[in-house]
Structures are given as structure tokens and as C-alpha cells.
């Protein structure tokens, strides 16, 4: 039984960060596609871009946003010319020119 309890505790510890994920970290920069993966960012992205979906060029996915508030507020930094690259957890994303 102790082995089973250890497995359950380890599984819960692995899932806990996913449950907390949802807001960006203030001070970091995020690609639009990264924010969309967090969930609940679609309307914020369109608001920052100043328009709705742009299916013809995927602007919302290749734009770079600054996380400016503790509640997930974002501001558009730029739209990347080619790609926006996710740099991983705890790192600012960046444009590839």
C-alpha cells in the first residue's frame, strides 16, 4: 500500500502545475501560439491586435506579446516577420527574422 500512495502523490505533484497554469508571468514575452495553448487568451490577443481572427496570415499565432499584469494582461510587442519561437518555461519567447 505505501508504494501505491507514493505513486498517487507523485502523480498529483506532476499534475498540480498544470492546474495552476493559466496566466502568463509578468515580465516575460510570449508568442501568440504559446498564449493560446495556456487557454483563455484568444479574446485578449484579438484585443491587443486591435481586430478579430486573421485566418489569412495567422498573425495572432506569430505575434509576440509582453505579459504586463498579474492577472494575465498582455500588450502587443510586435508581429514577427517569419516565426515566433517558444523558448520554454520561464524564458521569454522571441521572433525569428
mmCIF file of N, CA and C in Angstrom:
data_model
loop_
_atom_site.group_PDB
_atom_site.id
_atom_site.type_symbol
_atom_site.label_atom_id
_atom_site.label_comp_id
_atom_site.label_asym_id
_atom_site.label_seq_id
_atom_site.Cartn_x
_atom_site.Cartn_y
_atom_site.Cartn_z
ATOM 1 N N UNK A 1 0.810 -1.206 0.000
ATOM 2 C CA UNK A 1 0.000 0.000 0.000
ATOM 3 C C UNK A 1 0.853 1.271 0.000
ATOM 4 N N UNK A 2 1.965 1.332 0.761
ATOM 5 C CA UNK A 2 2.780 2.542 0.749
ATOM 6 C C UNK A 2 3.311 2.872 -0.644
ATOM 7 N N UNK A 3 3.605 1.836 -1.440
ATOM 8 C CA UNK A 3 4.096 2.068 -2.795
ATOM 9 C C UNK A 3 3.018 2.752 -3.639
ATOM 10 N N UNK A 4 1.771 2.290 -3.516
ATOM 11 C CA UNK A 4 0.655 2.883 -4.246
ATOM 12 C C UNK A 4 0.471 4.344 -3.851
ATOM 13 N N UNK A 5 0.555 4.638 -2.560
ATOM 14 C CA UNK A 5 0.410 6.017 -2.077
ATOM 15 C C UNK A 5 1.502 6.906 -2.649
ATOM 16 N N UNK A 6 2.706 6.395 -2.752
ATOM 17 C CA UNK A 6 3.812 7.168 -3.326
ATOM 18 C C UNK A 6 3.551 7.497 -4.785
ATOM 19 N N UNK A 7 3.000 6.537 -5.510
ATOM 20 C CA UNK A 7 2.686 6.758 -6.922
ATOM 21 C C UNK A 7 1.603 7.814 -7.067
ATOM 22 N N UNK A 8 0.572 7.748 -6.243
ATOM 23 C CA UNK A 8 -0.513 8.728 -6.291
ATOM 24 C C UNK A 8 0.011 10.120 -5.965
ATOM 25 N N UNK A 9 0.834 10.242 -4.946
ATOM 26 C CA UNK A 9 1.393 11.546 -4.565
ATOM 27 C C UNK A 9 2.262 12.094 -5.688
ATOM 28 N N UNK A 10 3.071 11.252 -6.302
ATOM 29 C CA UNK A 10 3.926 11.688 -7.412
ATOM 30 C C UNK A 10 3.082 12.152 -8.594
ATOM 31 N N UNK A 11 2.004 11.435 -8.887
ATOM 32 C CA UNK A 11 1.130 11.817 -9.995
ATOM 33 C C UNK A 11 0.456 13.155 -9.726
ATOM 34 N N UNK A 12 -0.014 13.362 -8.511
ATOM 35 C CA UNK A 12 -0.644 14.635 -8.159
ATOM 36 C C UNK A 12 0.355 15.782 -8.222
ATOM 37 N N UNK A 13 1.569 15.546 -7.801
ATOM 38 C CA UNK A 13 2.602 16.581 -7.858
ATOM 39 C C UNK A 13 2.913 16.958 -9.299
ATOM 40 N N UNK A 14 2.856 16.003 -10.204
ATOM 41 C CA UNK A 14 3.127 16.276 -11.612
ATOM 42 C C UNK A 14 1.999 17.052 -12.266
ATOM 43 N N UNK A 15 0.769 16.830 -11.831
ATOM 44 C CA UNK A 15 -0.395 17.478 -12.431
ATOM 45 C C UNK A 15 -0.669 18.846 -11.820
ATOM 46 N N UNK A 16 -0.270 19.096 -10.607
ATOM 47 C CA UNK A 16 -0.577 20.351 -9.915
ATOM 48 C C UNK A 16 -0.147 21.588 -10.690
ATOM 49 N N UNK A 17 1.059 21.639 -11.274
ATOM 50 C CA UNK A 17 1.424 22.838 -12.030
ATOM 51 C C UNK A 17 0.512 23.093 -13.217
ATOM 52 N N UNK A 18 -0.021 22.023 -13.824
ATOM 53 C CA UNK A 18 -0.923 22.203 -14.951
ATOM 54 C C UNK A 18 -2.223 22.858 -14.515
ATOM 55 N N UNK A 19 -2.682 22.538 -13.341
ATOM 56 C CA UNK A 19 -3.920 23.130 -12.841
ATOM 57 C C UNK A 19 -3.730 24.612 -12.549
ATOM 58 N N UNK A 20 -2.522 24.999 -12.148
ATOM 59 C CA UNK A 20 -2.253 26.390 -11.834
ATOM 60 C C UNK A 20 -1.972 27.218 -13.081
ATOM 61 N N UNK A 21 -1.523 26.564 -14.155
ATOM 62 C CA UNK A 21 -1.208 27.282 -15.381
ATOM 63 C C UNK A 21 -2.458 27.964 -15.890
ATOM 64 N N UNK A 22 -2.305 29.112 -16.446
ATOM 65 C CA UNK A 22 -3.453 29.818 -16.971
ATOM 66 C C UNK A 22 -3.145 31.265 -17.233
ATOM 67 N N UNK A 23 -2.254 31.846 -16.461
ATOM 68 C CA UNK A 23 -1.851 33.221 -16.690
ATOM 69 C C UNK A 23 -0.378 33.266 -17.042
ATOM 70 N N UNK A 24 -0.049 34.228 -17.868
ATOM 71 C CA UNK A 24 1.350 34.439 -18.208
ATOM 72 C C UNK A 24 2.090 35.014 -16.998
ATOM 73 N N UNK A 25 3.409 35.002 -17.062
ATOM 74 C CA UNK A 25 4.250 35.528 -15.990
ATOM 75 C C UNK A 25 4.655 36.955 -16.334
ATOM 76 N N UNK A 26 4.285 37.942 -15.502
ATOM 77 C CA UNK A 26 4.649 39.335 -15.789
ATOM 78 C C UNK A 26 6.153 39.481 -16.010
ATOM 79 N N UNK A 27 6.491 40.249 -17.041
ATOM 80 C CA UNK A 27 7.888 40.490 -17.377
ATOM 81 C C UNK A 27 8.409 39.592 -18.486
ATOM 82 N N UNK A 28 7.692 38.513 -18.787
ATOM 83 C CA UNK A 28 8.112 37.632 -19.876
ATOM 84 C C UNK A 28 7.341 37.957 -21.145
ATOM 85 N N UNK A 29 7.926 37.579 -22.285
ATOM 86 C CA UNK A 29 7.290 37.765 -23.588
ATOM 87 C C UNK A 29 6.811 36.410 -24.084
ATOM 88 N N UNK A 30 5.641 36.412 -24.720
ATOM 89 C CA UNK A 30 5.014 35.170 -25.159
ATOM 90 C C UNK A 30 4.556 35.266 -26.608
ATOM 91 N N UNK A 31 4.782 34.191 -27.361
ATOM 92 C CA UNK A 31 4.207 34.073 -28.696
ATOM 93 C C UNK A 31 2.699 33.891 -28.548
ATOM 94 N N UNK A 32 1.966 34.336 -29.550
ATOM 95 C CA UNK A 32 0.524 34.142 -29.528
ATOM 96 C C UNK A 32 0.148 32.681 -29.412
ATOM 97 N N UNK A 33 0.862 31.808 -30.137
ATOM 98 C CA UNK A 33 0.524 30.381 -30.076
ATOM 99 C C UNK A 33 0.783 29.800 -28.690
ATOM 100 N N UNK A 34 1.749 30.351 -27.959
ATOM 101 C CA UNK A 34 2.009 29.901 -26.589
ATOM 102 C C UNK A 34 0.850 30.309 -25.682
ATOM 103 N N UNK A 35 0.399 31.557 -25.825
ATOM 104 C CA UNK A 35 -0.724 32.034 -25.012
ATOM 105 C C UNK A 35 -1.996 31.252 -25.323
ATOM 106 N N UNK A 36 -2.213 30.939 -26.595
ATOM 107 C CA UNK A 36 -3.397 30.163 -26.963
ATOM 108 C C UNK A 36 -3.354 28.776 -26.326
ATOM 109 N N UNK A 37 -2.165 28.218 -26.159
ATOM 110 C CA UNK A 37 -2.033 26.911 -25.508
ATOM 111 C C UNK A 37 -2.371 26.991 -24.016
ATOM 112 N N UNK A 38 -2.110 28.154 -23.388
ATOM 113 C CA UNK A 38 -2.493 28.343 -21.985
ATOM 114 C C UNK A 38 -4.008 28.281 -21.847
ATOM 115 N N UNK A 39 -4.707 28.756 -22.879
ATOM 116 C CA UNK A 39 -6.159 28.809 -22.842
ATOM 117 C C UNK A 39 -6.635 30.158 -22.348
ATOM 118 N N UNK A 40 -7.846 30.537 -22.728
ATOM 119 C CA UNK A 40 -8.476 31.773 -22.262
ATOM 120 C C UNK A 40 -7.732 33.033 -22.698
ATOM 121 N N UNK A 41 -6.959 32.973 -23.762
ATOM 122 C CA UNK A 41 -6.234 34.150 -24.234
ATOM 123 C C UNK A 41 -6.706 34.651 -25.591
ATOM 124 N N UNK A 42 -7.581 33.922 -26.248
ATOM 125 C CA UNK A 42 -7.982 34.292 -27.598
ATOM 126 C C UNK A 42 -8.522 35.718 -27.662
ATOM 127 N N UNK A 43 -9.474 36.075 -26.808
ATOM 128 C CA UNK A 43 -10.056 37.422 -26.857
ATOM 129 C C UNK A 43 -9.031 38.484 -26.465
ATOM 130 N N UNK A 44 -8.137 38.173 -25.530
ATOM 131 C CA UNK A 44 -7.099 39.137 -25.132
ATOM 132 C C UNK A 44 -6.133 39.403 -26.291
ATOM 133 N N UNK A 45 -5.807 38.355 -27.036
ATOM 134 C CA UNK A 45 -4.909 38.509 -28.186
ATOM 135 C C UNK A 45 -5.560 39.394 -29.236
ATOM 136 N N UNK A 46 -6.817 39.122 -29.564
ATOM 137 C CA UNK A 46 -7.502 39.931 -30.575
ATOM 138 C C UNK A 46 -7.655 41.374 -30.120
ATOM 139 N N UNK A 47 -7.889 41.575 -28.834
ATOM 140 C CA UNK A 47 -7.981 42.935 -28.303
ATOM 141 C C UNK A 47 -6.635 43.647 -28.442
ATOM 142 N N UNK A 48 -5.541 42.963 -28.123
ATOM 143 C CA UNK A 48 -4.207 43.563 -28.238
ATOM 144 C C UNK A 48 -3.853 43.856 -29.696
ATOM 145 N N UNK A 49 -4.292 42.993 -30.614
ATOM 146 C CA UNK A 49 -4.030 43.209 -32.038
ATOM 147 C C UNK A 49 -4.928 44.289 -32.623
ATOM 148 N N UNK A 50 -6.056 44.528 -31.983
ATOM 149 C CA UNK A 50 -6.987 45.544 -32.468
ATOM 150 C C UNK A 50 -7.955 45.038 -33.512
ATOM 151 N N UNK A 51 -8.058 43.710 -33.674
ATOM 152 C CA UNK A 51 -9.012 43.137 -34.625
ATOM 153 C C UNK A 51 -9.254 41.675 -34.292
ATOM 154 N N UNK A 52 -10.178 41.078 -35.007
ATOM 155 C CA UNK A 52 -10.512 39.671 -34.796
ATOM 156 C C UNK A 52 -9.554 38.742 -35.524
ATOM 157 N N UNK A 53 -9.938 37.482 -35.680
ATOM 158 C CA UNK A 53 -9.061 36.494 -36.318
ATOM 159 C C UNK A 53 -8.630 36.902 -37.721
ATOM 160 N N UNK A 54 -7.380 36.596 -38.042
ATOM 161 C CA UNK A 54 -6.851 36.887 -39.379
ATOM 162 C C UNK A 54 -6.379 35.575 -39.994
ATOM 163 N N UNK A 55 -7.327 34.767 -40.423
ATOM 164 C CA UNK A 55 -7.008 33.416 -40.886
ATOM 165 C C UNK A 55 -6.079 33.407 -42.094
ATOM 166 N N UNK A 56 -5.983 34.502 -42.791
ATOM 167 C CA UNK A 56 -5.147 34.518 -43.988
ATOM 168 C C UNK A 56 -3.658 34.560 -43.677
ATOM 169 N N UNK A 57 -3.248 34.996 -42.480
ATOM 170 C CA UNK A 57 -1.809 35.064 -42.206
ATOM 171 C C UNK A 57 -1.408 34.614 -40.803
ATOM 172 N N UNK A 58 -2.333 34.118 -40.015
ATOM 173 C CA UNK A 58 -2.030 33.628 -38.660
ATOM 174 C C UNK A 58 -1.301 34.651 -37.796
ATOM 175 N N UNK A 59 -1.636 35.921 -37.953
ATOM 176 C CA UNK A 59 -0.976 36.983 -37.197
ATOM 177 C C UNK A 59 -1.042 36.746 -35.693
ATOM 178 N N UNK A 60 -2.183 36.251 -35.215
ATOM 179 C CA UNK A 60 -2.326 36.050 -33.774
ATOM 180 C C UNK A 60 -1.348 34.987 -33.252
ATOM 181 N N UNK A 61 -0.955 34.041 -34.089
ATOM 182 C CA UNK A 61 -0.040 32.986 -33.646
ATOM 183 C C UNK A 61 1.421 33.401 -33.745
ATOM 184 N N UNK A 62 1.749 34.279 -34.681
ATOM 185 C CA UNK A 62 3.150 34.665 -34.853
ATOM 186 C C UNK A 62 3.469 36.048 -34.301
ATOM 187 N N UNK A 63 2.604 36.563 -33.442
ATOM 188 C CA UNK A 63 2.870 37.838 -32.776
ATOM 189 C C UNK A 63 3.483 37.580 -31.410
ATOM 190 N N UNK A 64 4.242 38.569 -30.942
ATOM 191 C CA UNK A 64 4.926 38.485 -29.657
ATOM 192 C C UNK A 64 4.269 39.478 -28.707
ATOM 193 N N UNK A 65 3.921 39.016 -27.513
ATOM 194 C CA UNK A 65 3.206 39.827 -26.535
ATOM 195 C C UNK A 65 4.001 39.926 -25.241
ATOM 196 N N UNK A 66 3.933 41.097 -24.607
ATOM 197 C CA UNK A 66 4.504 41.289 -23.274
ATOM 198 C C UNK A 66 3.435 40.950 -22.250
ATOM 199 N N UNK A 67 3.783 40.186 -21.243
ATOM 200 C CA UNK A 67 2.883 39.932 -20.120
ATOM 201 C C UNK A 67 3.104 41.070 -19.129
ATOM 202 N N UNK A 68 2.073 41.856 -18.876
ATOM 203 C CA UNK A 68 2.244 43.089 -18.097
ATOM 204 C C UNK A 68 1.487 43.117 -16.779
ATOM 205 N N UNK A 69 0.738 42.095 -16.469
ATOM 206 C CA UNK A 69 -0.027 42.146 -15.227
ATOM 207 C C UNK A 69 -0.181 40.794 -14.567
ATOM 208 N N UNK A 70 -0.460 40.799 -13.274
ATOM 209 C CA UNK A 70 -0.582 39.549 -12.528
ATOM 210 C C UNK A 70 -1.812 38.723 -12.907
ATOM 211 N N UNK A 71 -2.754 39.336 -13.592
ATOM 212 C CA UNK A 71 -3.965 38.624 -13.996
ATOM 213 C C UNK A 71 -3.935 38.225 -15.463
ATOM 214 N N UNK A 72 -2.738 38.186 -16.049
ATOM 215 C CA UNK A 72 -2.599 37.739 -17.429
ATOM 216 C C UNK A 72 -2.766 38.819 -18.473
ATOM 217 N N UNK A 73 -2.673 40.085 -18.085
ATOM 218 C CA UNK A 73 -2.803 41.164 -19.056
ATOM 219 C C UNK A 73 -1.616 41.131 -20.018
ATOM 220 N N UNK A 74 -1.893 41.386 -21.298
ATOM 221 C CA UNK A 74 -0.845 41.374 -22.316
ATOM 222 C C UNK A 74 -0.905 42.632 -23.164
ATOM 223 N N UNK A 75 0.244 42.969 -23.761
ATOM 224 C CA UNK A 75 0.344 44.055 -24.732
ATOM 225 C C UNK A 75 1.132 43.535 -25.924
ATOM 226 N N UNK A 76 0.727 43.948 -27.108
ATOM 227 C CA UNK A 76 1.431 43.547 -28.322
ATOM 228 C C UNK A 76 2.801 44.199 -28.363
ATOM 229 N N UNK A 77 3.833 43.411 -28.555
ATOM 230 C CA UNK A 77 5.175 43.951 -28.769
ATOM 231 C C UNK A 77 5.431 44.107 -30.257
ATOM 232 N N UNK A 78 5.197 43.036 -31.021
ATOM 233 C CA UNK A 78 5.400 43.087 -32.470
ATOM 234 C C UNK A 78 4.812 41.843 -33.107
ATOM 235 N N UNK A 79 4.603 41.924 -34.408
ATOM 236 C CA UNK A 79 4.246 40.742 -35.178
ATOM 237 C C UNK A 79 5.522 40.277 -35.861
ATOM 238 N N UNK A 80 5.884 39.046 -35.645
ATOM 239 C CA UNK A 80 7.134 38.507 -36.184
ATOM 240 C C UNK A 80 7.040 38.378 -37.704
ATOM 241 N N UNK A 81 8.131 38.700 -38.378
ATOM 242 C CA UNK A 81 8.165 38.633 -39.835
ATOM 243 C C UNK A 81 8.016 37.194 -40.336
ATOM 244 N N UNK A 82 8.643 36.255 -39.648
ATOM 245 C CA UNK A 82 8.587 34.861 -40.091
ATOM 246 C C UNK A 82 7.920 33.968 -39.059
ATOM 247 N N UNK A 83 8.570 33.767 -37.925
ATOM 248 C CA UNK A 83 8.062 32.867 -36.893
ATOM 249 C C UNK A 83 8.242 33.469 -35.515
ATOM 250 N N UNK A 84 7.406 33.037 -34.600
ATOM 251 C CA UNK A 84 7.593 33.342 -33.185
ATOM 252 C C UNK A 84 7.972 32.021 -32.532
ATOM 253 N N UNK A 85 9.067 32.034 -31.769
ATOM 254 C CA UNK A 85 9.620 30.797 -31.237
ATOM 255 C C UNK A 85 9.469 30.739 -29.722
ATOM 256 N N UNK A 86 8.842 29.671 -29.252
ATOM 257 C CA UNK A 86 8.674 29.412 -27.820
ATOM 258 C C UNK A 86 10.024 28.985 -27.254
ATOM 259 N N UNK A 87 10.519 29.718 -26.268
ATOM 260 C CA UNK A 87 11.830 29.444 -25.686
ATOM 261 C C UNK A 87 11.776 28.527 -24.466
ATOM 262 N N UNK A 88 10.588 28.111 -24.081
ATOM 263 C CA UNK A 88 10.461 27.188 -22.957
ATOM 264 C C UNK A 88 10.059 27.881 -21.671
ATOM 265 N N UNK A 89 9.741 27.081 -20.691
ATOM 266 C CA UNK A 89 9.240 27.541 -19.403
ATOM 267 C C UNK A 89 10.212 28.509 -18.728
ATOM 268 N N UNK A 90 9.700 29.663 -18.324
ATOM 269 C CA UNK A 90 10.495 30.642 -17.593
ATOM 270 C C UNK A 90 11.374 31.518 -18.457
ATOM 271 N N UNK A 91 11.293 31.375 -19.781
ATOM 272 C CA UNK A 91 12.100 32.162 -20.713
ATOM 273 C C UNK A 91 11.180 32.970 -21.618
ATOM 274 N N UNK A 92 11.619 34.171 -21.989
ATOM 275 C CA UNK A 92 10.848 34.968 -22.938
ATOM 276 C C UNK A 92 10.951 34.360 -24.330
ATOM 277 N N UNK A 93 9.813 34.288 -25.017
ATOM 278 C CA UNK A 93 9.793 33.846 -26.404
ATOM 279 C C UNK A 93 10.401 34.943 -27.268
ATOM 280 N N UNK A 94 10.678 34.625 -28.539
ATOM 281 C CA UNK A 94 11.273 35.638 -29.409
ATOM 282 C C UNK A 94 10.885 35.410 -30.860
ATOM 283 N N UNK A 95 11.061 36.464 -31.640
ATOM 284 C CA UNK A 95 10.807 36.392 -33.078
ATOM 285 C C UNK A 95 12.028 35.819 -33.781
ATOM 286 N N UNK A 96 11.763 35.084 -34.840
ATOM 287 C CA UNK A 96 12.820 34.642 -35.742
ATOM 288 C C UNK A 96 12.648 35.440 -37.016
ATOM 289 N N UNK A 97 13.660 36.198 -37.367
ATOM 290 C CA UNK A 97 13.549 37.119 -38.509
ATOM 291 C C UNK A 97 14.012 36.490 -39.780
#
